Short mmCIF file of C-alpha atoms and ligand atoms in Angstrom, two decimals:
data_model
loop_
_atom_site.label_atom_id
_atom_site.label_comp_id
_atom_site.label_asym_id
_atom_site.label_seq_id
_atom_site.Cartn_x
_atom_site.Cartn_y
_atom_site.Cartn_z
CA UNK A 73 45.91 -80.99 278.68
CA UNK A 74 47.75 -77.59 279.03
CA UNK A 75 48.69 -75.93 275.25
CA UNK A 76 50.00 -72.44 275.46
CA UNK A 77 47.63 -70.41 273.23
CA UNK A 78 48.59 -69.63 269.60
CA UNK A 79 50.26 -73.16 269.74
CA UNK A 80 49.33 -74.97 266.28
CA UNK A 81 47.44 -78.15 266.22
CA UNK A 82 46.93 -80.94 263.63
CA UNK A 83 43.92 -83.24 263.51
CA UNK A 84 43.42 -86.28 261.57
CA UNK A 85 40.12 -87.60 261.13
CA UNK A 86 38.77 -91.33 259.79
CA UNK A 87 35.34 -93.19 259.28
CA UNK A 88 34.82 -93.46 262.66
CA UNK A 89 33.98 -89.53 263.13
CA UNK A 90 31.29 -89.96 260.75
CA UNK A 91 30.21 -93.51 262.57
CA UNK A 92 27.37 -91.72 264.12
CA UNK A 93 26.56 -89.70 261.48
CA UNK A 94 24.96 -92.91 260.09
CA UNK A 95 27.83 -93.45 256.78
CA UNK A 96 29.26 -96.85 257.81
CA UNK A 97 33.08 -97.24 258.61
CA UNK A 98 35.13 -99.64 256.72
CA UNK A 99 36.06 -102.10 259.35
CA UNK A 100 32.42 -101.72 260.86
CA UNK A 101 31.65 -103.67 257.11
CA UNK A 102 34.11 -105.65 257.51
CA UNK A 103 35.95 -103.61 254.55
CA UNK A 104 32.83 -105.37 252.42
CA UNK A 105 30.70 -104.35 249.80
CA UNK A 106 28.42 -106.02 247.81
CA UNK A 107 30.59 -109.09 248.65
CA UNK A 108 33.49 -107.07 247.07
CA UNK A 109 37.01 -106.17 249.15
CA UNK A 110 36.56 -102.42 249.63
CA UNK A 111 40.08 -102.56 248.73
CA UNK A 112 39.47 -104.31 245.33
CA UNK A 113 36.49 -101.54 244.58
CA UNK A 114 38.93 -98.55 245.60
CA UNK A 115 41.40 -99.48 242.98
CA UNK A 116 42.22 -97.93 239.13
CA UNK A 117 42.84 -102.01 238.58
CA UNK A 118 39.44 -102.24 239.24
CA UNK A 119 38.20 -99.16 237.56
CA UNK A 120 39.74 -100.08 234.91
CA UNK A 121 37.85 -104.26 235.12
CA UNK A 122 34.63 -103.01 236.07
CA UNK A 123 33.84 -99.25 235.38
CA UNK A 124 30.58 -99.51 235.97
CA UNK A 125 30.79 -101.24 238.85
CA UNK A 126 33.29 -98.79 240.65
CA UNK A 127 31.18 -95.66 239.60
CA UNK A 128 28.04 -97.86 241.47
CA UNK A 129 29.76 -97.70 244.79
CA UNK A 130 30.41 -94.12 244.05
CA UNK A 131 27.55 -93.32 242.50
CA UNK A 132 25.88 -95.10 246.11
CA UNK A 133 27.71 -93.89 248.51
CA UNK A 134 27.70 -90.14 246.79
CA UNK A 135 23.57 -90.49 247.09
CA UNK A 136 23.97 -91.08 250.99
CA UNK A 137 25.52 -87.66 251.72
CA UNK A 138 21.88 -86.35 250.95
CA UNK A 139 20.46 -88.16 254.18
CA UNK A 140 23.29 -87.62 256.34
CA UNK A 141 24.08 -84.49 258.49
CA UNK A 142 27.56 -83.64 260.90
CA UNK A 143 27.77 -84.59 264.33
CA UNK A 144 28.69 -82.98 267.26
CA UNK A 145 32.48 -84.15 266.39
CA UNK A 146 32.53 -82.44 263.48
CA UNK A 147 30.76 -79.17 264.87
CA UNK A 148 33.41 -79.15 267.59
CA UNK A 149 36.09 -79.64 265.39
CA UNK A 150 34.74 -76.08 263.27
CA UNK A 151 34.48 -74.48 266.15
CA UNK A 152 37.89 -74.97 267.55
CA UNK A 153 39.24 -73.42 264.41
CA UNK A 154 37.01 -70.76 265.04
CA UNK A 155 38.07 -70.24 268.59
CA UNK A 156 41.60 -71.76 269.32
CA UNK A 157 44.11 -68.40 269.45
CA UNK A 158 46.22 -70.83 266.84
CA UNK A 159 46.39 -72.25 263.84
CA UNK A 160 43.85 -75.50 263.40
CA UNK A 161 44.12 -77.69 260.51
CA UNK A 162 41.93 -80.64 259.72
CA UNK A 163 43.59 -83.71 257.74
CA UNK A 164 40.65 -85.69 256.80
CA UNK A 165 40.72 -89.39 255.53
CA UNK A 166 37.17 -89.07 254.77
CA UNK A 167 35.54 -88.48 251.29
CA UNK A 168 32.29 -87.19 252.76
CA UNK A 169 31.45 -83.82 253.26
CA UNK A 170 30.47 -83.69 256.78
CA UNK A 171 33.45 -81.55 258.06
CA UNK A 172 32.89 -79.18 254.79
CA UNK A 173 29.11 -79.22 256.19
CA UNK A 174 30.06 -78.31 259.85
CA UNK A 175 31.96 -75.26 259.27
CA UNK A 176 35.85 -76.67 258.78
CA UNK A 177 37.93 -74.24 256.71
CA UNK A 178 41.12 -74.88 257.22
CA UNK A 179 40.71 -78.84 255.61
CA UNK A 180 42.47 -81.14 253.61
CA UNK A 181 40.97 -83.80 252.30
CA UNK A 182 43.93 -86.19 251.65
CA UNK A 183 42.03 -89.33 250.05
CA UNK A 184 39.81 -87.06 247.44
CA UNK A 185 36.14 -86.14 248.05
CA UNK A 186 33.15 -87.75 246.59
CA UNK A 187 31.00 -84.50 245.65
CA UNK A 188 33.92 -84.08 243.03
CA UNK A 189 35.32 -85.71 239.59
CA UNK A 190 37.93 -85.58 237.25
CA UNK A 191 38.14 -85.66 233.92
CA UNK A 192 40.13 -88.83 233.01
CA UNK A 193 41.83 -86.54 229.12
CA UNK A 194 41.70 -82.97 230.58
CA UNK A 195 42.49 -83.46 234.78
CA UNK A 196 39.70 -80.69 235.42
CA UNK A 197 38.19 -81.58 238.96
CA UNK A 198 34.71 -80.02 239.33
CA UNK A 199 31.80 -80.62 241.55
CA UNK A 200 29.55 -83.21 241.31
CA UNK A 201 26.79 -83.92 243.59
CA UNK A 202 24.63 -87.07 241.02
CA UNK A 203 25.64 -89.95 239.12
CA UNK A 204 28.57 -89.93 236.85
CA UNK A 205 27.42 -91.73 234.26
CA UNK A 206 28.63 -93.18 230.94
CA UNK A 207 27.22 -90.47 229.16
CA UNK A 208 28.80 -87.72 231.96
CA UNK A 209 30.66 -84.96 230.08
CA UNK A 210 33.28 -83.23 231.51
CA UNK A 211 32.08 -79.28 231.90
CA UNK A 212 35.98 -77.91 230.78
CA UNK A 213 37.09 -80.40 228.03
CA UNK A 214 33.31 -81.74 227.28
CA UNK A 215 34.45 -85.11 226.70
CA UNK A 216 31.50 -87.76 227.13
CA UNK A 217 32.15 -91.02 229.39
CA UNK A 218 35.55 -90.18 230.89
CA UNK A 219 34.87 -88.63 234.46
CA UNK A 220 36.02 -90.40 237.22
CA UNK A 221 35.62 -90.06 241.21
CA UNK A 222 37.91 -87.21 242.67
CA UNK A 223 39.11 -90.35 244.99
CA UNK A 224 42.41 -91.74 246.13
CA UNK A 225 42.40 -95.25 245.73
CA UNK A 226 44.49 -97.73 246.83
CA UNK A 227 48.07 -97.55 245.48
CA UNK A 228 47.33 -93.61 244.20
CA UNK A 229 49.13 -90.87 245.76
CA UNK A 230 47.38 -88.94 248.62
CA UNK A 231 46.70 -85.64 248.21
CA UNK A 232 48.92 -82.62 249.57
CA UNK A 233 51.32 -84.60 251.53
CA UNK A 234 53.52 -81.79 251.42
CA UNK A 235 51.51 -79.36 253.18
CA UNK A 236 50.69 -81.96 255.37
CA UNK A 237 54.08 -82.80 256.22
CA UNK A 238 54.60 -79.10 256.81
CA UNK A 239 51.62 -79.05 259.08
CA UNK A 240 53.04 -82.06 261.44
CA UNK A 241 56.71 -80.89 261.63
CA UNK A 242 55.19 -77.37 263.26
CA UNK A 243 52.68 -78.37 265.36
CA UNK A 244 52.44 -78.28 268.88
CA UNK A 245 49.55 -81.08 269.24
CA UNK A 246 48.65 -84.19 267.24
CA UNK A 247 45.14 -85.85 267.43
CA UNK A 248 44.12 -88.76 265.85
CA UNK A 249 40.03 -88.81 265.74
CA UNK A 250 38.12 -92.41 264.62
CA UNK A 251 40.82 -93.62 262.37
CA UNK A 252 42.20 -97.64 263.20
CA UNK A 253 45.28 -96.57 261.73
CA UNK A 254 45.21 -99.66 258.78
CA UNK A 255 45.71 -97.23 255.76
CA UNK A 256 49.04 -95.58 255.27
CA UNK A 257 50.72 -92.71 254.56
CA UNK A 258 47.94 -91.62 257.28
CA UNK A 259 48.63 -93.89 260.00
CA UNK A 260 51.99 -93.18 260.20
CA UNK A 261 51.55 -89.37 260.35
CA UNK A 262 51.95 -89.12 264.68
CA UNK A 263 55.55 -90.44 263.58
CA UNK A 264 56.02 -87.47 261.25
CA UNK A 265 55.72 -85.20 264.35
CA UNK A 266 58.50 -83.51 266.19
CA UNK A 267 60.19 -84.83 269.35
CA UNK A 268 58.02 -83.65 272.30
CA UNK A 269 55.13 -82.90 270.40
CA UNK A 270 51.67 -83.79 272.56
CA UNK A 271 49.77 -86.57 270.42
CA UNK A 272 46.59 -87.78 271.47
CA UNK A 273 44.17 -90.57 270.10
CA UNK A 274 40.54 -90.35 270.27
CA UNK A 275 38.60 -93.56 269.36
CA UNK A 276 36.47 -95.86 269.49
CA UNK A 277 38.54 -98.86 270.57
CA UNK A 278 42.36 -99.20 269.89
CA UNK A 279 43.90 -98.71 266.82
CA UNK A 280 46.83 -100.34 265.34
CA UNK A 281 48.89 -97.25 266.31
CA UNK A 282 47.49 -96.79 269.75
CA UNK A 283 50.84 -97.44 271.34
CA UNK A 284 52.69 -94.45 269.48
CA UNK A 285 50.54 -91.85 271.07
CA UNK A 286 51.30 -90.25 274.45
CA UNK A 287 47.43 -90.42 275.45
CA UNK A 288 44.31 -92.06 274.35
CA UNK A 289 40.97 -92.06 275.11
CA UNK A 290 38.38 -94.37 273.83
CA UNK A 291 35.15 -93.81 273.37
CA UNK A 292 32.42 -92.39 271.22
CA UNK A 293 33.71 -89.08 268.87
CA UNK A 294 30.34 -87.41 269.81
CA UNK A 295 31.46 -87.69 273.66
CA UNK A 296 35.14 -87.28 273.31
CA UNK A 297 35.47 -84.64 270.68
CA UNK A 298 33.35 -81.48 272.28
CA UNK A 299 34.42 -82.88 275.62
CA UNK A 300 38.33 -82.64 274.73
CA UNK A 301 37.72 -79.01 272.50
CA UNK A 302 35.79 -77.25 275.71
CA UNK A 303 38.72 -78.42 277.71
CA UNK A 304 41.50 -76.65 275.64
CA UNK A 305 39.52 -73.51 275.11
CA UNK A 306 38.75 -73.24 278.60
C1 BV8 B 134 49.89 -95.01 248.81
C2 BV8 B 134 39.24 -93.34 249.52
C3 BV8 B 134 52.02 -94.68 247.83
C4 BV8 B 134 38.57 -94.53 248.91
C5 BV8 B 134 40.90 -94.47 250.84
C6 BV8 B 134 49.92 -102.95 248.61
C7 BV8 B 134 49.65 -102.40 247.36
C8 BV8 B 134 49.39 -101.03 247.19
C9 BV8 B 134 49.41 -100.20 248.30
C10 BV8 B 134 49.68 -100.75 249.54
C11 BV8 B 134 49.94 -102.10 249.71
N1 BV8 B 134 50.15 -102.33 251.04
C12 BV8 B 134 50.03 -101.17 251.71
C13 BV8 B 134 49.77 -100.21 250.81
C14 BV8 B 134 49.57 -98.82 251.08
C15 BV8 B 134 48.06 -98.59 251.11
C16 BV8 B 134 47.56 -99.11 252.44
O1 BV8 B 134 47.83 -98.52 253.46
N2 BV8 B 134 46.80 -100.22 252.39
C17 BV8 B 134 46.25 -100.77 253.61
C18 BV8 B 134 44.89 -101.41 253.33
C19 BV8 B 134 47.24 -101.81 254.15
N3 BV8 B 134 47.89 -97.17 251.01
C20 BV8 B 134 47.69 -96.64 249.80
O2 BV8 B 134 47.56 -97.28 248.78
C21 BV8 B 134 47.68 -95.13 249.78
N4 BV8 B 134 48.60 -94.67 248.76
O3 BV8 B 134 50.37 -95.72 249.66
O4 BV8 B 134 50.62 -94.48 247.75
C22 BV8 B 134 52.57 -93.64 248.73
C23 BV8 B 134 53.02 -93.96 250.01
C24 BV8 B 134 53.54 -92.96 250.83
C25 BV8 B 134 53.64 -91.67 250.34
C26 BV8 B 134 53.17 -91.38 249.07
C27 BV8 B 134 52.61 -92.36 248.25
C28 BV8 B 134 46.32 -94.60 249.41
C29 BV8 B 134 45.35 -94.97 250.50
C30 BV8 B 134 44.04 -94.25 250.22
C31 BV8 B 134 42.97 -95.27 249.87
N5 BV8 B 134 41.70 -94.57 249.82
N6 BV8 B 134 39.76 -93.76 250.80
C32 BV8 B 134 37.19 -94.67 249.42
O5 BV8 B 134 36.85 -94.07 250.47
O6 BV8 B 134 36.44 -95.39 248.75
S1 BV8 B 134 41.29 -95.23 252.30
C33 BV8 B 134 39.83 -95.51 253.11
O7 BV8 B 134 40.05 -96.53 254.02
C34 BV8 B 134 39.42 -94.36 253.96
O8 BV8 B 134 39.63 -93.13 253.33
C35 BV8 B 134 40.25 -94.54 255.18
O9 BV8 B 134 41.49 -93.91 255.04
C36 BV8 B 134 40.46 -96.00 255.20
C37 BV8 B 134 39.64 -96.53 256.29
O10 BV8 B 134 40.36 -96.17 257.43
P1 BV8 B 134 39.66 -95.45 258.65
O11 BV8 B 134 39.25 -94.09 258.25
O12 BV8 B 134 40.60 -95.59 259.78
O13 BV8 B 134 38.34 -96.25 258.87
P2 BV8 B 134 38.23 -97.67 259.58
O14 BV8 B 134 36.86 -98.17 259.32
O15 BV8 B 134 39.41 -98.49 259.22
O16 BV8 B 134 38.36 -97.32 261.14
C38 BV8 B 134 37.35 -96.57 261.76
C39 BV8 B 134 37.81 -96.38 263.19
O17 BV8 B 134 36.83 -95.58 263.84
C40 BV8 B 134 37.89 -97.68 263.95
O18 BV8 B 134 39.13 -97.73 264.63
C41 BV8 B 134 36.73 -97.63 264.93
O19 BV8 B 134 37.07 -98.17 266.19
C42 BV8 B 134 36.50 -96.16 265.08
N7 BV8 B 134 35.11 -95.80 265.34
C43 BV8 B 134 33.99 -96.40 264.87
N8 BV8 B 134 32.91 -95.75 265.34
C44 BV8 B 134 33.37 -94.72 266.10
C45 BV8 B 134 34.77 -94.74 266.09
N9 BV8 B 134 35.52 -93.85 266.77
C46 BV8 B 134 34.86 -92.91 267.46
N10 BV8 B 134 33.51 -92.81 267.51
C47 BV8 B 134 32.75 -93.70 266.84
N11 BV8 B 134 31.40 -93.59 266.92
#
């Protein structure tokens, strides 16, 4: 694939580019956890049922970042913003902090991050890398028991659709990197692009947007990802 240099490109990233980092995707589960709909966990309805249950597979899957490192997706990705002559922005379904890990600057992480809360009275977001617990206080308002996960759930608004929006109109390139295109706004972002705009899906098998894309490659992101970077900055 030929892009002049300084052209802008747009990447959005799923579960499966952190597949082989060992955190499991949701389809891979069979969108299951602890015999619960991931969908009926990633809710404020549920939140609101269960607290304590929610902040578990928070709480869980927040642990797991400890024992996980990026992958050679992710490294590539960091260092094509480092070395494309254009602008490179990552659009990142993922809550993990494997891109942040790898280098990524320019990132947007559209569905909330796990290594952050938010106070439920005040709105402060601030890191948090343990448990929120019942007895959690937020650090700005101080309030005890009412921090929740800096997360998106289902039915929430993403994050920063605007600048994302922005982002797809300009660009010059669209990828789509481990994603099966079942969650929207996301999946419908390479039909935000402008006419003649190069999109391109990289994945593991087809998605349910395969067919929008002018090319797509399947295949593991640890293969296709550093393959497809060395061959635009060569
Ligand atoms: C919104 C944080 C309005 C949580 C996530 C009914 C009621 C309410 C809403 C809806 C409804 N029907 C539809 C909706 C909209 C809903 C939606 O799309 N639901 C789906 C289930 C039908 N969307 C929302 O609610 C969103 N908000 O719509 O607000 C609105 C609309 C427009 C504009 C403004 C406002 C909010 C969605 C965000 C939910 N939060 N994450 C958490 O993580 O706990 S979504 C969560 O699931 C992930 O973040 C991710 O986005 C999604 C999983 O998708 P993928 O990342 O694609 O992962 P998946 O496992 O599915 O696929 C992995 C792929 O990788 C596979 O294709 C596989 O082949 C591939 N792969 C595997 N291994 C590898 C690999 N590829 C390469 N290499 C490998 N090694």
């Amino acid at each position: 694939m030929k892009l002049a240099p300084g052209s802008s490109i747009v990447i959005l990233t799923g579960a499966g580019i952190s597949a082989e980092s060992g955190l499991r995707t949701f389809r891979a589960a069979d969108g299951l956890w602890e015999d619960h709909r991931v969908e009926d966990v990633a809710t404020p309805e549920a939140f609101v049922r269960d607290p304590q249950l929610v902040q578990r597979f928070y709480n869980e899957r927040r642990q797991q970042l400890k024992n996980v490192q990026p992958n050679a997706a992710h490294h590539a990705l960091a260092r094509l913003e480092r070395e494309w002559p254009g602008d490179v922005l990552v659009v990142t379904q993922n809550v993990d902090d494997l891109h942040d890990r790898a280098g990524s600057r320019n990132l947007i992480h559209m569905h909330g991050e796990l290594l952050k809360a938010r106070c439920l009275v005040c709105g402060h977001v601030c890191s948090w890398s343990d448990d929120i617990l019942a007895e959690s206080a937020c650090p700005s308002c101080a309030r005890i028991g009412r921090l929740r996960p800096h997360i998106v759930w289902f039915g929430e608004m993403p994050l920063e659709l605007d600048r994302i929006g922005d982002a797809l109109e300009r660009c010059h390139l669209f990828a789509a990197i481990g994603t099966s295109g079942n969650v929207y706004p996301a999946a419908g972002f390479v039909s935000m692009v402008a006419p003649g705009t190069h999109t391109l899906e990289l994945n593991l098998d087809a998605s349910m947007v395969s067919s929008v894309f002018t090319k797509c490659r399947q295949g593991r992101a640890t293969e296709l990802v550093p393959a497809w970077v060395e061959e635009l900055l060569k």
